[in-house]
Tab-separated table of C-alpha atoms and ligand atoms in Angstrom:
chain	number	residue	atom	x	y	z
A	1	MET	CA	105.625	92.121	141.909
A	2	ARG	CA	105.224	95.760	142.883
A	3	PRO	CA	102.479	97.640	141.028
A	4	LEU	CA	104.679	99.666	138.675
A	5	PRO	CA	106.634	96.809	137.052
A	6	ALA	CA	103.339	94.891	136.735
A	7	VAL	CA	101.794	97.757	134.788
A	8	ALA	CA	104.887	98.083	132.626
A	9	ALA	CA	104.766	94.349	131.855
A	10	LEU	CA	101.076	94.617	130.912
A	11	LEU	CA	101.746	97.568	128.600
A	12	LEU	CA	104.568	95.640	126.995
A	13	LEU	CA	102.260	92.657	126.381
A	14	ALA	CA	99.509	94.886	124.979
A	15	GLY	CA	102.076	96.540	122.720
A	16	THR	CA	103.197	93.259	121.192
A	17	ALA	CA	99.632	92.026	120.697
A	18	GLY	CA	98.727	95.235	118.876
A	19	ALA	CA	101.715	95.015	116.559
A	20	ALA	CA	100.995	91.444	115.487
A	21	GLY	CA	97.220	91.645	114.992
A	22	PRO	CA	94.943	88.919	113.645
A	23	SER	CA	96.410	86.978	110.739
A	24	MET	CA	94.909	84.804	107.989
A	25	ASP	CA	97.927	82.832	106.869
A	26	ARG	CA	96.315	80.508	104.317
A	27	PRO	CA	95.892	81.994	100.823
A	28	LEU	CA	92.312	81.944	99.487
A	29	THR	CA	93.362	80.491	96.126
A	30	ASP	CA	95.920	78.025	94.743
A	31	ARG	CA	97.139	80.540	92.178
A	32	PRO	CA	99.620	82.954	93.795
A	33	GLY	CA	98.673	86.632	93.828
A	34	ASP	CA	99.988	88.890	91.073
A	35	PRO	CA	101.287	92.272	92.355
A	36	ALA	CA	100.760	94.028	88.998
A	37	ARG	CA	97.110	92.935	88.872
A	38	GLY	CA	96.721	93.928	92.550
A	39	ARG	CA	97.972	97.431	91.777
A	40	ALA	CA	95.222	97.749	89.164
A	41	VAL	CA	92.556	96.232	91.446
A	42	VAL	CA	93.147	98.733	94.290
A	43	ARG	CA	92.453	101.594	91.849
A	44	ASP	CA	89.224	100.094	90.473
A	45	LEU	CA	86.554	102.698	91.172
A	46	SER	CA	83.753	100.134	90.888
A	47	LYS	CA	85.178	98.207	93.881
A	48	ALA	CA	85.411	100.704	96.772
A	49	THR	CA	88.952	101.804	95.866
A	50	CYS	CA	91.441	101.839	98.731
A	51	LEU	CA	92.495	105.321	97.532
A	52	ILE	CA	89.339	106.857	99.013
A	53	CYS	CA	90.956	106.373	102.420
A	54	HIS	CA	94.653	105.552	101.953
A	55	ALA	CA	97.625	107.288	100.355
A	56	MET	CA	99.442	104.722	98.198
A	57	PRO	CA	102.620	104.942	96.107
A	58	ILE	CA	100.614	105.319	92.884
A	59	PRO	CA	101.840	108.724	91.640
A	60	GLU	CA	99.733	108.737	88.461
A	61	GLU	CA	96.586	108.783	90.623
A	62	PRO	CA	95.807	112.391	91.638
A	63	ASP	CA	93.513	111.829	94.645
A	64	HIS	CA	94.490	109.914	97.768
A	65	GLY	CA	92.464	109.940	101.002
A	66	ASP	CA	93.817	110.208	104.523
A	67	LEU	CA	91.127	108.514	106.639
A	68	GLY	CA	93.406	105.474	107.014
A	69	PRO	CA	97.198	105.285	107.414
A	70	PRO	CA	99.430	105.675	104.307
A	71	LEU	CA	100.175	102.219	102.870
A	72	ALA	CA	103.652	103.019	101.483
A	73	GLY	CA	105.518	100.897	104.074
A	74	VAL	CA	102.762	98.412	104.899
A	75	GLY	CA	104.663	95.424	103.505
A	76	ALA	CA	107.427	96.088	106.052
A	77	ARG	CA	105.018	96.654	108.971
A	78	LEU	CA	102.642	93.716	108.423
A	79	GLY	CA	103.034	90.148	107.187
A	80	SER	CA	100.990	88.816	104.256
A	81	GLY	CA	98.635	86.984	106.635
A	82	GLU	CA	97.880	90.180	108.540
A	83	ILE	CA	97.341	92.109	105.305
A	84	ARG	CA	95.012	89.350	104.001
A	85	GLN	CA	93.000	89.411	107.244
A	86	ARG	CA	92.602	93.207	107.010
A	87	ILE	CA	91.282	93.043	103.475
A	88	VAL	CA	88.989	90.047	104.015
A	89	ASP	CA	87.507	91.445	107.229
A	90	PRO	CA	89.115	94.393	109.056
A	91	THR	CA	86.616	94.197	111.934
A	92	THR	CA	88.682	91.352	113.438
A	93	ALA	CA	91.412	93.948	114.108
A	94	ASN	CA	89.036	96.810	114.940
A	95	PRO	CA	85.288	96.114	115.336
A	96	ALA	CA	84.500	99.831	114.878
A	97	THR	CA	86.557	100.383	111.710
A	98	VAL	CA	85.113	102.281	108.753
A	99	MET	CA	87.153	100.146	106.331
A	100	PRO	CA	84.928	97.822	104.261
A	101	ALA	CA	85.256	94.023	104.461
A	102	TYR	CA	86.265	93.072	100.905
A	103	PHE	CA	85.665	89.333	101.186
A	104	ARG	CA	82.952	88.733	103.755
A	105	THR	CA	79.251	88.194	103.198
A	106	GLU	CA	78.134	87.192	106.713
A	107	GLY	CA	76.988	89.687	109.291
A	108	LEU	CA	76.984	92.778	107.081
A	109	ASP	CA	74.222	95.311	107.527
A	110	ARG	CA	73.285	98.185	105.212
A	111	VAL	CA	74.115	96.116	102.138
A	112	GLY	CA	72.152	96.984	98.977
A	113	ALA	CA	70.005	94.165	97.556
A	114	ALA	CA	72.202	93.805	94.460
A	115	PHE	CA	75.239	93.140	96.657
A	116	ARG	CA	73.727	90.761	99.218
A	117	GLY	CA	75.624	87.475	99.330
A	118	ARG	CA	78.387	88.902	97.132
A	119	THR	CA	81.839	90.070	98.101
A	120	ILE	CA	83.529	93.271	96.880
A	121	TYR	CA	86.599	91.355	95.694
A	122	THR	CA	86.839	87.818	94.326
A	123	ALA	CA	89.212	85.458	96.165
A	124	GLN	CA	91.806	85.955	93.397
A	125	GLU	CA	91.522	89.740	93.642
A	126	VAL	CA	92.178	89.507	97.396
A	127	GLU	CA	95.327	87.473	96.687
A	128	ASP	CA	96.469	89.932	93.986
A	129	VAL	CA	96.012	92.881	96.380
A	130	VAL	CA	97.838	91.042	99.210
A	131	ALA	CA	100.728	90.339	96.810
A	132	TYR	CA	100.819	93.999	95.756
A	133	LEU	CA	100.778	95.376	99.325
A	134	ALA	CA	103.548	92.938	100.317
A	135	THR	CA	105.796	94.717	97.778
A	136	LEU	CA	105.244	98.099	99.492
A	137	THR	CA	108.221	97.971	101.833
A	138	GLY	CA	109.626	101.475	101.326
A	139	GLU	CA	108.362	104.905	102.422
B	1	HEC	C1	86.407	103.868	104.005
B	1	HEC	C2	87.824	103.980	104.259
B	1	HEC	C3	88.754	102.829	103.923
B	1	HEC	C4	88.845	102.106	102.735
B	1	HEC	C5	87.985	102.259	101.488
B	1	HEC	C6	89.957	101.205	102.920
B	1	HEC	N1	90.502	101.360	104.156
B	1	HEC	FE1	92.121	100.353	104.898
B	1	HEC	N2	91.922	101.311	106.684
B	1	HEC	C7	91.033	102.329	106.939
B	1	HEC	C8	91.259	102.829	108.293
B	1	HEC	C9	90.487	103.962	108.966
B	1	HEC	C10	92.324	102.071	108.838
B	1	HEC	C11	92.947	102.233	110.239
B	1	HEC	C12	92.691	101.045	111.132
B	1	HEC	C13	91.256	100.713	111.422
B	1	HEC	O1	90.325	101.531	111.236
B	1	HEC	O2	91.038	99.598	111.861
B	1	HEC	C14	92.715	101.120	107.789
B	1	HEC	C15	93.745	100.201	107.934
B	1	HEC	C16	94.260	99.435	106.903
B	1	HEC	C17	95.415	98.572	106.993
B	1	HEC	C18	96.303	98.395	108.203
B	1	HEC	C19	97.404	99.408	108.037
B	1	HEC	C20	98.432	99.421	109.137
B	1	HEC	O3	99.499	99.982	108.898
B	1	HEC	O4	98.158	98.892	110.216
B	1	HEC	C21	95.601	98.010	105.775
B	1	HEC	C22	96.676	97.014	105.366
B	1	HEC	C23	94.554	98.511	104.921
B	1	HEC	N3	93.756	99.375	105.633
B	1	HEC	C24	94.430	98.173	103.583
B	1	HEC	C25	93.391	98.599	102.762
B	1	HEC	C26	93.232	98.168	101.397
B	1	HEC	C27	94.183	97.258	100.658
B	1	HEC	C28	92.085	98.745	100.945
B	1	HEC	C29	91.430	98.549	99.600
B	1	HEC	C30	91.277	97.171	99.189
B	1	HEC	C31	91.544	99.556	102.022
B	1	HEC	N4	92.373	99.448	103.112
B	1	HEC	C32	90.388	100.315	101.949
B	1	HEC	C33	90.072	102.823	106.078
B	1	HEC	C34	89.802	102.336	104.801
């Protein structure tokens, strides 16, 4: 292969890998997630609300951050497994991310004593939020 096609092939491969991303396909609970509960969970100010960093299609909420990408079409861009992996532990997709790990207790630094060994979300809350984000397929 001449150098240019080789580079193009590499870029193509890298492109596909980036689009797929790490995926956690097995749900954390037996009870399926509930999108309506998930919509309430993401707004919960006591649980590092996603709205600090993401715009979401929740018009009754006045303040939306823009540190992360808007989540309006996330259910069309990512599969449920990829969404679950992001919420459980986004460092698997980006080790330097500022997004919190919502269901990981290992390997966290700067965690206040009251929160050590605890997760931000329960397993069911993770599933509810995954179910909610999967419904966000429009812009
Ligand atoms: C402190 C800021 C912050 C908070 C809070 C936060 N995120 Fe993120 N999120 C980010 C950033 C920044 C990215 C961009 C990718 C990266 O950094 O890895 C991101 C990426 C994502 C992605 C991937 C989006 C895509 O299109 O690829 C999803 C899904 C996501 N976040 C969901 C959530 C959910 C759900 C919550 C709340 C449970 C949340 N985030 C809370 C900052 C945050």
